[in-house]
GROMACS .gro file of C-alpha atoms in nm:
model
  397
    1MET     CA    1   3.808  -0.651   0.275
    2THR     CA    2   3.460  -0.664   0.101
    3SER     CA    3   3.360  -0.378  -0.101
    4VAL     CA    4   3.022  -0.241  -0.134
    5TRP     CA    5   3.012  -0.393  -0.537
    6ASP     CA    6   3.065  -0.723  -0.367
    7ARG     CA    7   2.795  -0.719  -0.133
    8LEU     CA    8   2.546  -0.572  -0.386
    9GLU     CA    9   2.644  -0.871  -0.612
   10ARG     CA   10   2.604  -1.119  -0.369
   11LEU     CA   11   2.265  -0.939  -0.288
   12PHE     CA   12   2.131  -0.923  -0.647
   13ASP     CA   13   2.247  -1.290  -0.665
   14ALA     CA   14   2.046  -1.383  -0.371
   15LEU     CA   15   1.721  -1.198  -0.453
   16LEU     CA   16   1.718  -1.359  -0.831
   17GLY     CA   17   1.772  -1.697  -0.713
   18LEU     CA   18   1.469  -1.653  -0.496
   19SER     CA   19   1.169  -1.906  -0.548
   20ALA     CA   20   0.800  -1.789  -0.603
   21SER     CA   21   0.747  -1.896  -0.243
   22GLU     CA   22   1.026  -1.735  -0.079
   23ARG     CA   23   0.943  -1.438  -0.271
   24ILE     CA   24   0.578  -1.473  -0.098
   25LEU     CA   25   0.730  -1.523   0.246
   26LEU     CA   26   0.965  -1.251   0.207
   27SER     CA   27   0.693  -1.023   0.125
   28LEU     CA   28   0.474  -1.111   0.432
   29ALA     CA   29   0.786  -1.068   0.631
   30ALA     CA   30   0.808  -0.743   0.504
   31VAL     CA   31   0.429  -0.631   0.586
   32VAL     CA   32   0.487  -0.736   0.951
   33ALA     CA   33   0.839  -0.578   0.976
   34ALA     CA   34   0.645  -0.259   0.833
   35ILE     CA   35   0.358  -0.270   1.109
   36VAL     CA   36   0.588  -0.304   1.394
   37VAL     CA   37   0.828   0.007   1.263
   38GLY     CA   38   0.474   0.186   1.192
   39MET     CA   39   0.352   0.099   1.553
   40GLY     CA   40   0.686   0.260   1.712
   41ILE     CA   41   0.646   0.592   1.470
   42ILE     CA   42   0.276   0.637   1.570
   43LEU     CA   43   0.390   0.604   1.932
   44ALA     CA   44   0.670   0.848   1.896
   45ALA     CA   45   0.428   1.078   1.719
   46GLY     CA   46   0.167   1.066   1.988
   47SER     CA   47   0.411   1.122   2.234
   48MET     CA   48   0.493   1.484   2.075
   49ALA     CA   49   0.124   1.563   1.976
   50ALA     CA   50  -0.094   1.781   2.222
   51CYS     CA   51  -0.416   1.643   2.292
   52SER     CA   52  -0.694   1.673   2.599
   53SER     CA   53  -0.719   1.302   2.641
   54PRO     CA   54  -0.460   1.100   2.578
   55LYS     CA   55  -0.523   0.724   2.423
   56LEU     CA   56  -0.217   0.555   2.620
   57VAL     CA   57  -0.027   0.644   2.946
   58VAL     CA   58   0.280   0.397   2.982
   59PHE     CA   59   0.509   0.453   3.288
   60GLY     CA   60   0.378   0.849   3.331
   61VAL     CA   61   0.444   0.920   2.960
   62GLN     CA   62   0.125   1.000   2.753
   63PHE     CA   63   0.036   0.900   2.390
   64CYS     CA   64  -0.238   1.068   2.196
   65TYR     CA   65  -0.249   0.800   1.919
   66ASP     CA   66  -0.311   0.412   2.000
   67PRO     CA   67  -0.110   0.187   1.727
   68ILE     CA   68  -0.360  -0.088   1.798
   69GLU     CA   69  -0.665   0.162   1.714
   70VAL     CA   70  -0.522   0.273   1.406
   71TYR     CA   71  -0.428  -0.046   1.250
   72THR     CA   72  -0.763  -0.176   1.343
   73VAL     CA   73  -0.950   0.129   1.187
   74LEU     CA   74  -0.705   0.091   0.860
   75ILE     CA   75  -0.823  -0.305   0.838
   76GLY     CA   76  -1.201  -0.173   0.898
   77GLY     CA   77  -1.210   0.082   0.642
   78ALA     CA   78  -1.068  -0.162   0.410
   79PHE     CA   79  -1.300  -0.462   0.471
   80GLY     CA   80  -1.533  -0.328   0.744
   81ASN     CA   81  -1.855  -0.321   0.544
   82SER     CA   82  -1.983  -0.343   0.202
   83TYR     CA   83  -1.903   0.009   0.095
   84ASN     CA   84  -1.565  -0.026   0.242
   85VAL     CA   85  -1.500  -0.330   0.045
   86ALA     CA   86  -1.613  -0.194  -0.260
   87ALA     CA   87  -1.413   0.108  -0.218
   88THR     CA   88  -1.093  -0.122  -0.215
   89LEU     CA   89  -1.216  -0.324  -0.505
   90GLN     CA   90  -1.282  -0.021  -0.693
   91ARG     CA   91  -0.902   0.121  -0.623
   92THR     CA   92  -0.769  -0.241  -0.673
   93THR     CA   93  -0.948  -0.250  -1.039
   94LEU     CA   94  -0.787   0.046  -1.146
   95LEU     CA   95  -0.455  -0.061  -1.055
   96LEU     CA   96  -0.482  -0.392  -1.201
   97CYS     CA   97  -0.487  -0.191  -1.535
   98THR     CA   98  -0.216   0.055  -1.460
   99GLY     CA   99  -0.002  -0.176  -1.311
  100LEU     CA  100  -0.060  -0.427  -1.590
  101SER     CA  101   0.029  -0.169  -1.833
  102PHE     CA  102   0.395  -0.101  -1.675
  103ALA     CA  103   0.437  -0.490  -1.607
  104ILE     CA  104   0.346  -0.576  -2.016
  105ALA     CA  105   0.623  -0.303  -2.109
  106TYR     CA  106   0.848  -0.427  -1.871
  107LYS     CA  107   0.855  -0.781  -2.028
  108GLY     CA  108   0.968  -0.628  -2.314
  109GLY     CA  109   1.266  -0.447  -2.172
  110LEU     CA  110   1.081  -0.102  -2.165
  111PHE     CA  111   0.985   0.109  -1.849
  112ASN     CA  112   0.647   0.271  -1.905
  113ILE     CA  113   0.640   0.569  -1.672
  114GLY     CA  114   0.349   0.714  -1.879
  115ALA     CA  115   0.066   0.508  -1.754
  116GLN     CA  116  -0.076   0.792  -1.595
  117GLY     CA  117  -0.117   1.019  -1.918
  118GLN     CA  118  -0.256   0.727  -2.103
  119PHE     CA  119  -0.482   0.703  -1.802
  120VAL     CA  120  -0.589   1.045  -1.851
  121LEU     CA  121  -0.621   1.063  -2.246
  122GLY     CA  122  -0.830   0.773  -2.242
  123SER     CA  123  -1.069   0.876  -1.966
  124LEU     CA  124  -1.108   1.209  -2.165
  125ALA     CA  125  -1.179   1.036  -2.514
  126THR     CA  126  -1.442   0.772  -2.335
  127THR     CA  127  -1.617   1.078  -2.206
  128VAL     CA  128  -1.623   1.296  -2.501
  129VAL     CA  129  -1.726   0.959  -2.724
  130VAL     CA  130  -2.003   0.866  -2.499
  131LEU     CA  131  -2.132   1.220  -2.447
  132ALA     CA  132  -2.109   1.270  -2.849
  133LEU     CA  133  -2.324   0.908  -2.918
  134ALA     CA  134  -2.566   0.978  -2.623
  135PRO     CA  135  -2.815   1.181  -2.856
  136LEU     CA  136  -2.808   0.912  -3.130
  137ALA     CA  137  -2.813   0.608  -2.935
  138PRO     CA  138  -3.155   0.396  -2.900
  139THR     CA  139  -3.259   0.379  -2.537
  140GLY     CA  140  -3.284   0.089  -2.295
  141VAL     CA  141  -3.038  -0.150  -2.255
  142ALA     CA  142  -2.941  -0.167  -2.611
  143GLY     CA  143  -2.847   0.187  -2.586
  144GLY     CA  144  -2.643   0.159  -2.293
  145ALA     CA  145  -2.437  -0.161  -2.430
  146LEU     CA  146  -2.355   0.074  -2.711
  147LEU     CA  147  -2.204   0.361  -2.536
  148VAL     CA  148  -2.046   0.153  -2.313
  149SER     CA  149  -1.868  -0.043  -2.551
  150ALA     CA  150  -1.790   0.257  -2.759
  151GLY     CA  151  -1.640   0.437  -2.474
  152VAL     CA  152  -1.416   0.146  -2.362
  153LEU     CA  153  -1.303   0.116  -2.725
  154ALA     CA  154  -1.229   0.505  -2.737
  155GLY     CA  155  -1.030   0.469  -2.437
  156CYS     CA  156  -0.827   0.175  -2.527
  157VAL     CA  157  -0.773   0.364  -2.911
  158VAL     CA  158  -0.643   0.663  -2.759
  159GLY     CA  159  -0.453   0.530  -2.484
  160GLY     CA  160  -0.299   0.292  -2.712
  161LEU     CA  161  -0.202   0.571  -2.972
  162TYR     CA  162  -0.053   0.770  -2.668
  163GLY     CA  163   0.150   0.440  -2.567
  164LEU     CA  164   0.268   0.399  -2.917
  165LEU     CA  165   0.400   0.751  -2.960
  166PRO     CA  166   0.703   0.700  -2.673
  167GLY     CA  167   0.756   0.352  -2.881
  168PHE     CA  168   0.812   0.479  -3.180
  169LEU     CA  169   1.040   0.777  -3.088
  170LYS     CA  170   1.263   0.466  -2.917
  171VAL     CA  171   1.283   0.260  -3.238
  172GLN     CA  172   1.315   0.591  -3.480
  173TYR     CA  173   1.531   0.819  -3.283
  174ASP     CA  174   1.683   0.582  -2.983
  175THR     CA  175   1.511   0.832  -2.712
  176ASN     CA  176   1.515   0.676  -2.379
  177GLU     CA  177   1.134   0.571  -2.293
  178VAL     CA  178   1.166   0.660  -1.913
  179ILE     CA  179   1.206   1.042  -2.002
  180THR     CA  180   0.967   1.037  -2.310
  181THR     CA  181   0.664   0.877  -2.122
  182LEU     CA  182   0.758   1.068  -1.777
  183LEU     CA  183   0.747   1.382  -1.995
  184LEU     CA  184   0.397   1.265  -2.198
  185ASN     CA  185   0.247   1.246  -1.856
  186PHE     CA  186   0.268   1.611  -1.814
  187ILE     CA  187   0.152   1.690  -2.185
  188ALA     CA  188  -0.131   1.465  -2.127
  189THR     CA  189  -0.237   1.645  -1.834
  190ALA     CA  190  -0.196   1.967  -1.986
  191VAL     CA  191  -0.376   1.874  -2.301
  192ALA     CA  192  -0.654   1.743  -2.165
  193PHE     CA  193  -0.714   2.029  -1.960
  194VAL     CA  194  -0.697   2.264  -2.244
  195LEU     CA  195  -0.931   2.048  -2.442
  196VAL     CA  196  -1.181   2.042  -2.186
  197ASP     CA  197  -1.157   2.405  -2.091
  198ARG     CA  198  -1.203   2.508  -2.443
  199TYR     CA  199  -1.432   2.288  -2.610
  200PHE     CA  200  -1.615   2.056  -2.337
  201ASN     CA  201  -1.643   2.237  -2.032
  202ASP     CA  202  -1.972   2.245  -1.832
  203GLU     CA  203  -2.049   2.603  -1.766
  204THR     CA  204  -2.296   2.501  -1.454
  205VAL     CA  205  -2.001   2.334  -1.227
  206GLN     CA  206  -1.722   2.460  -1.075
  207GLY     CA  207  -1.404   2.401  -1.200
  208THR     CA  208  -1.301   2.234  -1.551
  209ALA     CA  209  -1.489   1.936  -1.611
  210THR     CA  210  -1.735   1.808  -1.897
  211GLU     CA  211  -2.093   1.732  -1.881
  212SER     CA  212  -2.176   1.402  -1.694
  213ILE     CA  213  -2.247   1.081  -1.914
  214PRO     CA  214  -2.584   0.946  -1.931
  215ASP     CA  215  -2.674   0.739  -1.647
  216VAL     CA  216  -2.735   0.451  -1.913
  217ALA     CA  217  -2.379   0.465  -1.990
  218THR     CA  218  -2.262   0.423  -1.617
  219LEU     CA  219  -2.162   0.082  -1.465
  220ASP     CA  220  -2.420  -0.015  -1.173
  221PRO     CA  221  -2.299  -0.158  -0.857
  222ARG     CA  222  -2.505  -0.474  -0.874
  223VAL     CA  223  -2.418  -0.670  -0.597
  224PHE     CA  224  -2.271  -0.352  -0.379
  225PRO     CA  225  -2.516  -0.085  -0.243
  226GLN     CA  226  -2.591   0.223  -0.472
  227GLY     CA  227  -2.368   0.515  -0.439
  228SER     CA  228  -2.056   0.249  -0.393
  229GLU     CA  229  -1.920   0.350  -0.736
  230PHE     CA  230  -1.791  -0.029  -0.779
  231SER     CA  231  -1.930  -0.284  -1.029
  232LEU     CA  232  -1.855  -0.613  -0.964
  233PRO     CA  233  -1.849  -0.732  -1.315
  234VAL     CA  234  -1.594  -0.486  -1.418
  235PHE     CA  235  -1.394  -0.615  -1.143
  236VAL     CA  236  -1.424  -0.949  -1.250
  237LEU     CA  237  -1.367  -0.816  -1.633
  238ALA     CA  238  -1.033  -0.704  -1.489
  239LEU     CA  239  -0.930  -1.029  -1.352
  240VAL     CA  240  -1.020  -1.156  -1.679
  241VAL     CA  241  -0.796  -0.949  -1.875
  242VAL     CA  242  -0.532  -1.023  -1.619
  243GLY     CA  243  -0.572  -1.398  -1.676
  244LEU     CA  244  -0.566  -1.312  -2.066
  245PHE     CA  245  -0.222  -1.125  -2.068
  246PHE     CA  246  -0.078  -1.397  -1.850
  247TYR     CA  247  -0.170  -1.649  -2.093
  248LEU     CA  248  -0.040  -1.397  -2.386
  249LEU     CA  249   0.302  -1.383  -2.218
  250THR     CA  250   0.336  -1.761  -2.101
  251ARG     CA  251   0.156  -1.937  -2.383
  252THR     CA  252   0.177  -1.743  -2.711
  253THR     CA  253   0.439  -1.671  -2.969
  254ILE     CA  254   0.413  -1.291  -2.942
  255GLY     CA  255   0.448  -1.333  -2.567
  256TYR     CA  256   0.754  -1.557  -2.605
  257ASP     CA  257   0.905  -1.257  -2.837
  258ILE     CA  258   0.807  -1.006  -2.591
  259GLN     CA  259   0.998  -1.176  -2.322
  260SER     CA  260   1.255  -1.298  -2.496
  261VAL     CA  261   1.349  -0.924  -2.619
  262GLY     CA  262   1.329  -0.786  -2.276
  263THR     CA  263   1.543  -1.080  -2.111
  264GLN     CA  264   1.787  -1.166  -2.415
  265PRO     CA  265   1.769  -0.902  -2.687
  266LYS     CA  266   2.071  -1.034  -2.900
  267ALA     CA  267   1.953  -1.367  -2.896
  268ALA     CA  268   1.594  -1.258  -3.011
  269ALA     CA  269   1.756  -1.091  -3.270
  270PHE     CA  270   1.941  -1.375  -3.368
  271GLY     CA  271   1.640  -1.597  -3.365
  272GLY     CA  272   1.466  -1.374  -3.624
  273VAL     CA  273   1.251  -1.171  -3.377
  274SER     CA  274   1.195  -0.836  -3.450
  275GLU     CA  275   1.318  -0.589  -3.154
  276ARG     CA  276   1.169  -0.281  -3.340
  277PHE     CA  277   0.831  -0.453  -3.402
  278THR     CA  278   0.794  -0.568  -3.049
  279THR     CA  279   0.896  -0.255  -2.885
  280LEU     CA  280   0.603  -0.087  -3.085
  281PHE     CA  281   0.331  -0.355  -3.018
  282SER     CA  282   0.450  -0.367  -2.637
  283MET     CA  283   0.414  -0.024  -2.583
  284THR     CA  284   0.100  -0.011  -2.744
  285LEU     CA  285  -0.023  -0.263  -2.590
  286ALA     CA  286   0.064  -0.102  -2.244
  287GLY     CA  287  -0.113   0.239  -2.346
  288VAL     CA  288  -0.419   0.024  -2.444
  289ILE     CA  289  -0.462  -0.139  -2.096
  290ALA     CA  290  -0.383   0.174  -1.934
  291GLY     CA  291  -0.654   0.382  -2.137
  292LEU     CA  292  -0.906   0.088  -2.042
  293GLY     CA  293  -0.846   0.193  -1.687
  294GLY     CA  294  -0.935   0.562  -1.786
  295ALA     CA  295  -1.225   0.413  -1.930
  296ILE     CA  296  -1.336   0.235  -1.635
  297PHE     CA  297  -1.278   0.528  -1.439
  298ILE     CA  298  -1.537   0.761  -1.606
  299LEU     CA  299  -1.789   0.451  -1.680
  300MET     CA  300  -1.793   0.309  -1.318
  301VAL     CA  301  -1.616   0.596  -1.080
  302LEU     CA  302  -1.657   0.954  -1.208
  303GLY     CA  303  -1.922   0.971  -1.455
  304ARG     CA  304  -1.756   1.259  -1.649
  305TRP     CA  305  -1.417   1.379  -1.696
  306GLN     CA  306  -1.264   1.647  -1.451
  307SER     CA  307  -0.916   1.768  -1.365
  308GLY     CA  308  -0.734   1.635  -1.090
  309ALA     CA  309  -0.725   1.247  -1.205
  310PRO     CA  310  -0.596   1.014  -0.938
  311SER     CA  311  -0.248   0.891  -0.951
  312VAL     CA  312  -0.322   0.527  -1.045
  313GLY     CA  313  -0.069   0.549  -1.326
  314PHE     CA  314   0.211   0.625  -1.099
  315ASP     CA  315   0.068   0.406  -0.819
  316GLY     CA  316   0.039   0.102  -1.057
  317ILE     CA  317   0.430   0.126  -1.103
  318ALA     CA  318   0.462   0.037  -0.751
  319VAL     CA  319   0.216  -0.229  -0.779
  320SER     CA  320   0.406  -0.381  -1.072
  321ILE     CA  321   0.717  -0.375  -0.887
  322LEU     CA  322   0.575  -0.531  -0.591
  323ALA     CA  323   0.411  -0.810  -0.808
  324GLY     CA  324   0.737  -0.899  -0.959
  325ASN     CA  325   0.569  -0.763  -1.286
  326ASN     CA  326   0.386  -1.093  -1.317
  327PRO     CA  327   0.044  -1.018  -1.419
  328ILE     CA  328  -0.081  -1.275  -1.173
  329GLY     CA  329   0.098  -1.133  -0.876
  330LEU     CA  330  -0.042  -0.808  -0.953
  331ILE     CA  331  -0.404  -0.916  -0.792
  332PRO     CA  332  -0.249  -0.954  -0.444
  333ALA     CA  333  -0.032  -0.629  -0.515
  334GLY     CA  334  -0.321  -0.444  -0.627
  335LEU     CA  335  -0.538  -0.571  -0.338
  336LEU     CA  336  -0.270  -0.444  -0.098
  337PHE     CA  337  -0.257  -0.119  -0.253
  338GLY     CA  338  -0.648  -0.044  -0.281
  339ALA     CA  339  -0.670  -0.165   0.114
  340LEU     CA  340  -0.444   0.088   0.191
  341ASP     CA  341  -0.585   0.352  -0.009
  342SER     CA  342  -0.934   0.310   0.129
  343GLY     CA  343  -0.808   0.242   0.480
  344SER     CA  344  -0.604   0.536   0.532
  345GLN     CA  345  -0.899   0.746   0.433
  346ALA     CA  346  -1.106   0.562   0.714
  347ILE     CA  347  -0.832   0.654   0.984
  348GLU     CA  348  -0.841   1.024   0.864
  349PHE     CA  349  -1.225   1.020   0.926
  350GLN     CA  350  -1.252   0.841   1.231
  351LEU     CA  351  -0.909   0.938   1.437
  352ASP     CA  352  -0.750   1.281   1.499
  353VAL     CA  353  -0.456   1.150   1.356
  354PRO     CA  354  -0.276   1.367   1.077
  355GLY     CA  355  -0.288   1.312   0.718
  356GLU     CA  356   0.088   1.307   0.676
  357LEU     CA  357   0.135   1.023   0.974
  358ILE     CA  358  -0.104   0.820   0.792
  359GLY     CA  359   0.113   0.886   0.443
  360VAL     CA  360   0.424   0.774   0.653
  361LEU     CA  361   0.225   0.445   0.712
  362GLN     CA  362   0.142   0.376   0.402
  363GLY     CA  363   0.490   0.454   0.251
  364LEU     CA  364   0.643   0.219   0.495
  365ILE     CA  365   0.453  -0.070   0.404
  366ILE     CA  366   0.514   0.015   0.040
  367LEU     CA  367   0.877   0.069   0.074
  368PHE     CA  368   0.930  -0.243   0.307
  369VAL     CA  369   0.759  -0.464   0.063
  370ALA     CA  370   0.865  -0.320  -0.262
  371THR     CA  371   1.224  -0.286  -0.168
  372PRO     CA  372   1.346  -0.643  -0.210
  373GLU     CA  373   1.144  -0.681  -0.545
  374LEU     CA  374   1.290  -0.348  -0.668
  375PHE     CA  375   1.665  -0.462  -0.636
  376ARG     CA  376   1.585  -0.788  -0.777
  377MET     CA  377   1.440  -0.617  -1.081
  378LEU     CA  378   1.740  -0.409  -1.088
  379GLY     CA  379   1.990  -0.720  -1.057
  380SER     CA  380   1.750  -0.868  -1.344
  381HIS     CA  381   1.797  -0.581  -1.579
  382LEU     CA  382   2.200  -0.595  -1.499
  383ASP     CA  383   2.192  -0.925  -1.582
  384ARG     CA  384   2.018  -0.884  -1.909
  385ARG     CA  385   2.239  -0.617  -1.981
  386GLY     CA  386   2.532  -0.803  -1.933
  387THR     CA  387   2.668  -0.566  -1.651
  388VAL     CA  388   2.598  -0.789  -1.345
  389ASP     CA  389   2.996  -0.815  -1.268
  390LEU     CA  390   2.958  -0.493  -1.044
  391ARG     CA  391   3.323  -0.575  -0.894
  392ASN     CA  392   3.494  -0.478  -1.206
  393GLU     CA  393   3.274  -0.166  -1.243
  394GLY     CA  394   3.343  -0.078  -0.913
  395ALA     CA  395   3.693  -0.116  -0.966
  396ASP     CA  396   3.704   0.131  -1.256
  397ARG     CA  397   3.564   0.379  -1.037
   0.00000   0.00000   0.00000
């Protein structure tokens, strides 16, 4: 009789052997399956809800929600007009940064769960530096360029240092980076809140928030309408950064070292690659990218630091998993997540559909699409650790 471990091993083997085109087809099939299942859930929820005018009546059964209408509004909310496209691309830009942060660390054999904390502290550093330099900066384009450059640099440096911290704890004390980066997220949020509340709080606004940065330091929408809070050049910059990291990982010596430590640590050590340095470098680089996301969030979207940062750091983990931790794959994965986010907001505004049901639809698509890639990552992780022979482990248990 086939054991569970036999089936798991065959599943891992099958997923590890998939080509790039097969993985794309699998993801597309998963999206279709998620949409079909989501339609069933919308109908079921609509049959139990109470409404004065049902959207559908089938064989005498009334349904308050029309699944076709829900998905039509979802797509329209993501790409229906220039404002919606800007909202989708804005979210995509941030997810490219945090997704890349997780992917870089994963290539080095590490799980960076701390992109959210690096994002939060990077955004605070950008805000504080821009506000501090604003009175000293020249007016006009030169002053704007100086403030934006200094803000981006501050966000990257602080994010990188906060990423370096769990890397140092791992190489020095062999701590588990999953636990340390996860806990550092909470510490970052608390530290940022206290710093702003005690030293940088704007008393003229409710809640905990800094003053707004000068208009000259904000990134204008350019092609998109004013008020869309999205800058196309920044999106292009994010794509360039993704391309540069793809080049770094596939065409440079340090990229080869990162991937060799991540896939075959013993062989890498035998070949003279320093696992200690590579770990520190990977985690620092991951923090720099997450900090860049925080800087973009302040300069392009919010214009000030305030409590309640969006969860793009955690969402970036799912984006990276969906992309197979491939920098180029982050682009369609980030676009999918960005479209789901902006489209779901349109559903909530235009249709009388509960927010909880919208969250279920989002979760279904993410679950269906990301699960095969998650199992593939797990199989790859076990393979690199030399524990892929699950049958023996199962026998021992």
